[in-house]
XYZ file of C-alpha atoms in Angstrom:
404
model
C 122.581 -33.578 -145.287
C 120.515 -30.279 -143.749
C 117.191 -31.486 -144.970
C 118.082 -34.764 -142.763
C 119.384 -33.066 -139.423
C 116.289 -30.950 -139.850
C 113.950 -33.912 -140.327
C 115.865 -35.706 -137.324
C 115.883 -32.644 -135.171
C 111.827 -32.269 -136.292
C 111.406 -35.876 -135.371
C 112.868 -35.668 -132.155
C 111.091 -33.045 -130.932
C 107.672 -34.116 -132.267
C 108.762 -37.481 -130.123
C 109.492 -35.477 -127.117
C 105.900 -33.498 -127.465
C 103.720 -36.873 -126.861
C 106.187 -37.932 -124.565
C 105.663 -35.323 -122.199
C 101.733 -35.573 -123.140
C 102.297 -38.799 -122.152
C 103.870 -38.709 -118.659
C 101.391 -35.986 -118.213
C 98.645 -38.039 -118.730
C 100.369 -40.729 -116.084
C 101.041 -38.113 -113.787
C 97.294 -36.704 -113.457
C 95.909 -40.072 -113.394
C 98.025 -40.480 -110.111
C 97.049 -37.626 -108.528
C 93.333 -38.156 -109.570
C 93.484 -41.473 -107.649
C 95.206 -39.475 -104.755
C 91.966 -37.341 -104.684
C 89.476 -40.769 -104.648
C 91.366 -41.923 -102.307
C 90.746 -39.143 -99.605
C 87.001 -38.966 -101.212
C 87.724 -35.870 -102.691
C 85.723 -36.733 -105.863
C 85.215 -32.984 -107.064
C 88.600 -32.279 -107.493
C 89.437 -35.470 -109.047
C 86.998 -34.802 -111.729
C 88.606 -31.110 -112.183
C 91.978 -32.870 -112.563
C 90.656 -35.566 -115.141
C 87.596 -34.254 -117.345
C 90.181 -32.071 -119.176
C 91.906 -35.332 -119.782
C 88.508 -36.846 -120.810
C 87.995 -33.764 -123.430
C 91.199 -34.282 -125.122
C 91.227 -37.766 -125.146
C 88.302 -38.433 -125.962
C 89.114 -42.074 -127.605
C 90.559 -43.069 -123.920
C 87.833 -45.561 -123.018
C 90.299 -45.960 -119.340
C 89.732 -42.556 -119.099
C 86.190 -42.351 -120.016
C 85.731 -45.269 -117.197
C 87.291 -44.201 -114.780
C 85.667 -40.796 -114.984
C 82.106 -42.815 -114.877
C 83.468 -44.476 -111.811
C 84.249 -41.301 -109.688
C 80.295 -40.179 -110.853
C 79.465 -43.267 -109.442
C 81.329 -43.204 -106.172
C 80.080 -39.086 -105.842
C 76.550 -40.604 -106.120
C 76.065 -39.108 -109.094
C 74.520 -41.749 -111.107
C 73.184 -40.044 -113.975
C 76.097 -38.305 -114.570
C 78.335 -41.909 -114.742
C 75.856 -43.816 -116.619
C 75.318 -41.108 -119.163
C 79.511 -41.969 -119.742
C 79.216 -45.618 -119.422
C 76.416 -46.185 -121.560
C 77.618 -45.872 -124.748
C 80.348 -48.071 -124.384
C 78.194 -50.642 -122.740
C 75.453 -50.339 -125.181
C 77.463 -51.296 -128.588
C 77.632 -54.470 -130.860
C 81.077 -55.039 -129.055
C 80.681 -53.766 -125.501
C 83.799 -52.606 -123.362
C 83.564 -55.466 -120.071
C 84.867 -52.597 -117.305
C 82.543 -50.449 -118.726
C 79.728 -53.034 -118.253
C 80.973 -53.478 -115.087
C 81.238 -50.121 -113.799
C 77.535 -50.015 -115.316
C 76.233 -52.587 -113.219
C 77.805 -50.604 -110.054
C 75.702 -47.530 -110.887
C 72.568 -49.002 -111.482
C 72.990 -50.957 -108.253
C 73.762 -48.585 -105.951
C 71.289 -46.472 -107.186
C 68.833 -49.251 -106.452
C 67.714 -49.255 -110.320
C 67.515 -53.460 -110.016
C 65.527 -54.332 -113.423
C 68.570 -51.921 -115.744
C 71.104 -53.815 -113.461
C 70.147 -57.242 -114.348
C 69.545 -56.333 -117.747
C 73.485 -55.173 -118.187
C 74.305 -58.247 -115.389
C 73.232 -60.315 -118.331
C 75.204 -58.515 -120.580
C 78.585 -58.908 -119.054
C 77.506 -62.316 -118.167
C 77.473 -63.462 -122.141
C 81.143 -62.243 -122.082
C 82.216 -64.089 -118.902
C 79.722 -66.223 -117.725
C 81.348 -67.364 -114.502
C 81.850 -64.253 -112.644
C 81.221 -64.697 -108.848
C 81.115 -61.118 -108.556
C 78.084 -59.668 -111.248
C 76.300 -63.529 -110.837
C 75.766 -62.488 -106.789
C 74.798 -58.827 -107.805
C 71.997 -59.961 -110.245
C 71.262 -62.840 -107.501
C 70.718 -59.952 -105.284
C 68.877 -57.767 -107.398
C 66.544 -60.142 -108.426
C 65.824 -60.960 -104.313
C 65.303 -57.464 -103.660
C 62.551 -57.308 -106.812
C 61.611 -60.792 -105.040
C 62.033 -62.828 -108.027
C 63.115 -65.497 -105.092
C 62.364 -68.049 -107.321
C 64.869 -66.903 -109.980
C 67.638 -66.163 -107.665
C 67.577 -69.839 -106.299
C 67.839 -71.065 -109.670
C 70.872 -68.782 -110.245
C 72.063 -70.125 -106.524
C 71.953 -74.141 -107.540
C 73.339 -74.041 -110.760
C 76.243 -76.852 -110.752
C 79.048 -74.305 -111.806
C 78.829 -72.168 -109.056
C 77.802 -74.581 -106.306
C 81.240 -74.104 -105.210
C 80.871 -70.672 -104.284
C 78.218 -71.031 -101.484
C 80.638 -68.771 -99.193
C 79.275 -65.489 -101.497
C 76.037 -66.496 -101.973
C 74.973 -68.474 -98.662
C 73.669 -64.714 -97.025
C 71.420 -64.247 -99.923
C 69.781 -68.103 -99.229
C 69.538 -66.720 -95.921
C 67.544 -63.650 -96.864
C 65.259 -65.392 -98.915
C 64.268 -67.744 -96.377
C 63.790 -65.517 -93.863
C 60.768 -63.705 -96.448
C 58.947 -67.174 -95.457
C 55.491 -66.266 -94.395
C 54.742 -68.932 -92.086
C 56.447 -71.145 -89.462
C 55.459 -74.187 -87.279
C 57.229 -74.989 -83.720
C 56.835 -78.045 -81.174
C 59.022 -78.005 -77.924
C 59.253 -79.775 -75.029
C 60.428 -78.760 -71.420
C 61.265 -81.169 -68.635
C 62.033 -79.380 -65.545
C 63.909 -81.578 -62.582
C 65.585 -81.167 -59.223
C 67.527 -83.204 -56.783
C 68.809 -82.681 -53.115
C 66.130 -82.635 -52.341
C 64.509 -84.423 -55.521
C 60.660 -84.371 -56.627
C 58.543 -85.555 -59.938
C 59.752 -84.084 -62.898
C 57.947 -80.918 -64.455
C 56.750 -81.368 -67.697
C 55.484 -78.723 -70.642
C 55.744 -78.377 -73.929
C 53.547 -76.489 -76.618
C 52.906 -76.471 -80.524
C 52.559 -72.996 -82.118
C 52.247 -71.546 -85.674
C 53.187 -68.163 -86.539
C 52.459 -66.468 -89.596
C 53.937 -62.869 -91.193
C 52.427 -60.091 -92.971
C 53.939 -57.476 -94.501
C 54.950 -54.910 -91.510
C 53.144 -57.280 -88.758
C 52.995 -60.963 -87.493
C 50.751 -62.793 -85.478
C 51.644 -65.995 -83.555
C 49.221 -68.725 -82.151
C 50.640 -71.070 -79.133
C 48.901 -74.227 -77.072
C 51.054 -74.867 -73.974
C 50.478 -77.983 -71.744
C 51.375 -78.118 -68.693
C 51.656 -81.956 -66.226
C 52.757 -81.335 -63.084
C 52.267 -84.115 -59.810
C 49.958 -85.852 -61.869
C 47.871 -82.419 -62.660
C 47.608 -81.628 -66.502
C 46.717 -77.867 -67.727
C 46.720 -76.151 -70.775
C 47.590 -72.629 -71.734
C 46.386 -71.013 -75.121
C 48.077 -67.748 -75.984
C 48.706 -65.137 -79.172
C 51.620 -63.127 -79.945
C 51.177 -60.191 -82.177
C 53.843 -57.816 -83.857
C 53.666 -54.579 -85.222
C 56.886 -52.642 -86.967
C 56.836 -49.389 -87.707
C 58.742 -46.990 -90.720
C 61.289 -45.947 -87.708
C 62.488 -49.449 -87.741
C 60.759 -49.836 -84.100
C 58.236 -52.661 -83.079
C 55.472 -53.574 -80.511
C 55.186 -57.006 -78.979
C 51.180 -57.542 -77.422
C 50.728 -60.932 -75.347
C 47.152 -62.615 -74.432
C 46.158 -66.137 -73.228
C 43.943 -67.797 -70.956
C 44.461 -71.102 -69.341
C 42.035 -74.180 -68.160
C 43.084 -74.373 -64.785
C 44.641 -72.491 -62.130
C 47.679 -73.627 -60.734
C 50.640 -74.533 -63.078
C 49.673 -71.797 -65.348
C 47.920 -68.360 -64.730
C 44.522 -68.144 -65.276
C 44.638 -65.624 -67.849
C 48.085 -63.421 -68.688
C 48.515 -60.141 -71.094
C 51.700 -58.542 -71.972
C 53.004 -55.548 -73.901
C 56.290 -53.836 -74.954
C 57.797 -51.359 -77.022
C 60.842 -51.862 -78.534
C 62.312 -47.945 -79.223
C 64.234 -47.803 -82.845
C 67.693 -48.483 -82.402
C 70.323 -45.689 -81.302
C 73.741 -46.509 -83.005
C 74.794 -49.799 -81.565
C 71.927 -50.007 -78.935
C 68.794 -51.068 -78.768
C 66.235 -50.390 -75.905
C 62.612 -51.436 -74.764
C 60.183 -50.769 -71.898
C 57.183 -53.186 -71.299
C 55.094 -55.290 -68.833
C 53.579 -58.484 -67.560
C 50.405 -58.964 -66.074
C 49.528 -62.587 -64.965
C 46.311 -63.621 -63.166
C 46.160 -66.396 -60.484
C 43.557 -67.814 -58.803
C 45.333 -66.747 -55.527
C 46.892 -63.769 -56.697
C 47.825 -61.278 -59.386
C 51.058 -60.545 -60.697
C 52.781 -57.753 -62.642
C 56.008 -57.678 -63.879
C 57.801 -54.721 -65.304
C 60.652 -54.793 -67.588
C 62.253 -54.295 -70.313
C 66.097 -54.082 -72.109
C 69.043 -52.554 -72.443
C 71.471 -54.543 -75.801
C 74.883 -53.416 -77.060
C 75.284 -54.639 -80.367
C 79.003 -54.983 -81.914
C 79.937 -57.222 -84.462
C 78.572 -60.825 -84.018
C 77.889 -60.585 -80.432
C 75.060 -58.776 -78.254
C 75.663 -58.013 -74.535
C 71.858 -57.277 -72.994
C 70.625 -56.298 -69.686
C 67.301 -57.119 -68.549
C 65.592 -56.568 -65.289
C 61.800 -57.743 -63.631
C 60.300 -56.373 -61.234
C 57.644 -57.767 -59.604
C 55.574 -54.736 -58.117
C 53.046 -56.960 -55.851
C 55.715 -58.512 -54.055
C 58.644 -56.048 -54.420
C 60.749 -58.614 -55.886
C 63.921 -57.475 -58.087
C 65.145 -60.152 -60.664
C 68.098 -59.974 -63.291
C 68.994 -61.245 -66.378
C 72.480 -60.473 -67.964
C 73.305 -62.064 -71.608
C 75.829 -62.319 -74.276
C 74.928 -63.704 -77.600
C 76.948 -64.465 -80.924
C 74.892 -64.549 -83.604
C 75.896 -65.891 -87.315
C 73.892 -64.203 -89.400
C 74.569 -65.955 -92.813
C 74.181 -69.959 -91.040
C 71.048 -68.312 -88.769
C 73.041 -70.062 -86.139
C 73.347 -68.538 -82.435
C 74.602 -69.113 -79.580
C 73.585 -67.690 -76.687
C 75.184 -67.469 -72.567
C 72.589 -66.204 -69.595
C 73.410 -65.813 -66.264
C 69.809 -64.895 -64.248
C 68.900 -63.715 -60.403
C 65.811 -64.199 -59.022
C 62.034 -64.954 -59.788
C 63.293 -64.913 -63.274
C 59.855 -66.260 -65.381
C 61.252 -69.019 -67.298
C 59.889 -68.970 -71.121
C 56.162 -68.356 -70.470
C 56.210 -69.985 -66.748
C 55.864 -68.306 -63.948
C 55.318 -69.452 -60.272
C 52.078 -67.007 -58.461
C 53.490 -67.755 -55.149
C 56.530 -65.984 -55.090
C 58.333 -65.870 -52.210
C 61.253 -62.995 -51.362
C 63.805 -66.757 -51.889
C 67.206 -66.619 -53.661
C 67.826 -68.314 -56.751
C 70.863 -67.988 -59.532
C 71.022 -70.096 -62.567
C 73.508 -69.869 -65.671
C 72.039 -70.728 -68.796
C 73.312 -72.123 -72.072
C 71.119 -72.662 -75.673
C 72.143 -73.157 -79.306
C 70.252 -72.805 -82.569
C 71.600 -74.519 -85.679
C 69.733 -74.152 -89.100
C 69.764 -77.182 -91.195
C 69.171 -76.609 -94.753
C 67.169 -73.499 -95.875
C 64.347 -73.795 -92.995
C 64.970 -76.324 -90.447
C 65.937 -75.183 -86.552
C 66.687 -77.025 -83.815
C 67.286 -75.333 -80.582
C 68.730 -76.932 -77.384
C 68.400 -74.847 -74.108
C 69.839 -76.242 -70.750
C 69.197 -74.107 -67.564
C 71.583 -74.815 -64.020
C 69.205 -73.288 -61.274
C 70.891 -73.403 -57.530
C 67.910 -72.599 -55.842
C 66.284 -71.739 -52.231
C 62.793 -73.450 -52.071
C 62.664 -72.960 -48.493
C 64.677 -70.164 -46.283
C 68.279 -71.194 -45.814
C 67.600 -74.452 -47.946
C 68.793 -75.019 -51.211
C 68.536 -77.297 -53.911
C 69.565 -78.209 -57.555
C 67.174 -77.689 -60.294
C 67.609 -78.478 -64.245
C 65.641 -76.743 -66.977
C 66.218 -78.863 -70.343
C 64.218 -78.210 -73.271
C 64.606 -78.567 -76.892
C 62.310 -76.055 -79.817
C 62.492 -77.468 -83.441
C 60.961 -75.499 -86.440
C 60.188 -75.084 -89.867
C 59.289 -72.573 -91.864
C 57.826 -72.118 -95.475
């Protein structure tokens, strides 16, 4: 009867022992998630390596502790954890999974689409790692690959999670053709339409791009042509210049010959800022425009502020926008409301006159498929041709274009 209240009492208390280890053990791992929480991840790992150390056979533990590495940005530290139980016959899935976090936020792309294929052999329809290997193997540019991944009948369902990775592969096309045309009408009082349109081919390289344009011109029975180049060149501090050159074949609806340049400054938190200018020649007269843009970026939408001014007449012109972009779809939409000898596109009239004009202006772009853009642009222009006179005038023009 002794020998069995000792064992009892012996029992009890042994059972008490690894209870208490126990709730200790739950009561760390709470306050270690506490720490994470408010980014503390130094004194989370003083609160749970000791844990790790004694229980050594935890594999939650062991995680979790590669985890926290991961999140402190130290990666060697987590995968050095996570790699053993990723690497065996029968690997642990959260520890492949936490794996694949590490080696893609540490930018290591080839290791994280070798343990991406891994965890996929265990659970081959996960949204989640397919997109990260999807967007591993785009950043390697192994385009090809990733739009295999992409069309693959089980997951064509999930376009929502992988439609801005389409997008950024199609935007690495090299090369793009464009055809618009521009029909330009007034009434009361009413003349001949305006017509222009132009064909253009652009064509990227790998921190520059160069763009080739022929613009015709028909106005009152009087056809011109304009040829002009665009060139680009980014810079390391995420800033760009924009150079403009063209000559025409006549005189009147377009200038004779025309050169432009801008900078555009590297972006300050949610603003971006340029300075440039215009310089067209006429066969009458000579024009230069200065300018340049002030944008507020925040969220979808862009509120921008640009002014001309056109120093050989001492004209002041205005150009307020707001723009909602959708980055994924490439689609935009895009509100202007303009004052003055605004140029229009690539038009501009050499005999300005100090008149008064406001116009509101609306365009769309809509991306069908992976490279096909159509653009609408309609322009309301209340305009005073002569002084104290006033008429309506309608810019309407449509841009289509494909790249590959």
């Amino acid at each position: 009867m002794k020998k069995y209240i000792y064992y009892s009492i012996l029992l009890l208390f042994i059972s008490s022992i690894a209870i208490a280890q126990e709730i200790n053990i739950d009561e760390t791992l709470s306050k270690v998630k506490q720490e994470v929480e408010k980014n503390n991840f130094d004194k989370a790992l003083s609160l749970i390596e000791p844990l790790r150390a004694k229980f050594p056979e935890n594999e939650d533990i062991q995680i979790y502790t590669g985890r926290i590495y991961s999140w402190k940005k130290d990666y060697t530290a987590s995968a050095k954890i996570l790699l053993p139980m990723a690497d065996r016959v029968n690997p642990n899935p959260e520890a492949l999974q936490a794996l694949i976090n590490t080696y893609f936020w540490s930018e290591q792309f080839e290791k994280c689409i070798t343990y991406c294929d891994k965890y996929l052999e265990l659970n081959p329809k996960d949204t989640e790692v397919l997109k990260i290997k999807v967007t591993c193997l785009e950043k390697l540019n192994r385009d090809q690959e990733a739009l295999d991944i992409i069309s693959r009948s089980d997951i064509e369902n999930s376009t929502q999670a992988f439609r801005g990775i389409r997008t950024l592969i199609g935007r690495k096309a090299k090369n793009a053709v464009s055809a618009s045309y521009l029909n330009i009408s007034t009434s009361d009082p009413g003349q001949s339409p305006f017509h222009y349109g132009y064909v253009e081919y652009s064509h990227k390289f790998s921190k520059s791009a160069i763009v080739g344009r022929a613009n015709i011109g028909n106005v009152s029975d009087n056809t011109q042509m304009l040829f002009e180049t665009d060139f680009y060149q980014t810079f390391s501090n995420k800033s760009y210049l924009y150079a403009n050159a063209g000559v025409s074949t006549g005189e009147t609806i377009f200038p004779v010959a025309k050169a432009g340049l801008e900078y555009y400054f590297k972006p300050h938190k949610n603003f971006d800022y340029s300075l440039g200018a215009r310089f067209m020649h006429f066969d009458t007269d000579d024009i230069t425009l200065v300018t340049g843009q002030l944008a507020y970026n925040t969220g979808n939408y862009t509120l921008a502020y640009r002014p001309y001014y056109d120093t050989s007449n001492e004209l002041f012109s205005h150009v307020l926008s707001l723009q909602r972009s959708n980055e994924e779809k490439e689609r935009i939409i895009r509100l202007e409301l303009q004052y003055g000898n605004v140029p229009y596109l690539y038009l501009y009239n050499g005999f300005t006159q100090p008149l008064k004009a406001y116009r509101i202006g609306l365009q769309y772009q809509h991306r069908f498929g992976d490279s096909f853009f159509v653009r609408p642009i309609f322009l309301y222009e209340d305009e005073e041709y002569t002084p104290g006179q006033y008429r309506n005038r309608f810019n309407v023009q449509l841009i289509v274009t494909k790249r590959f």
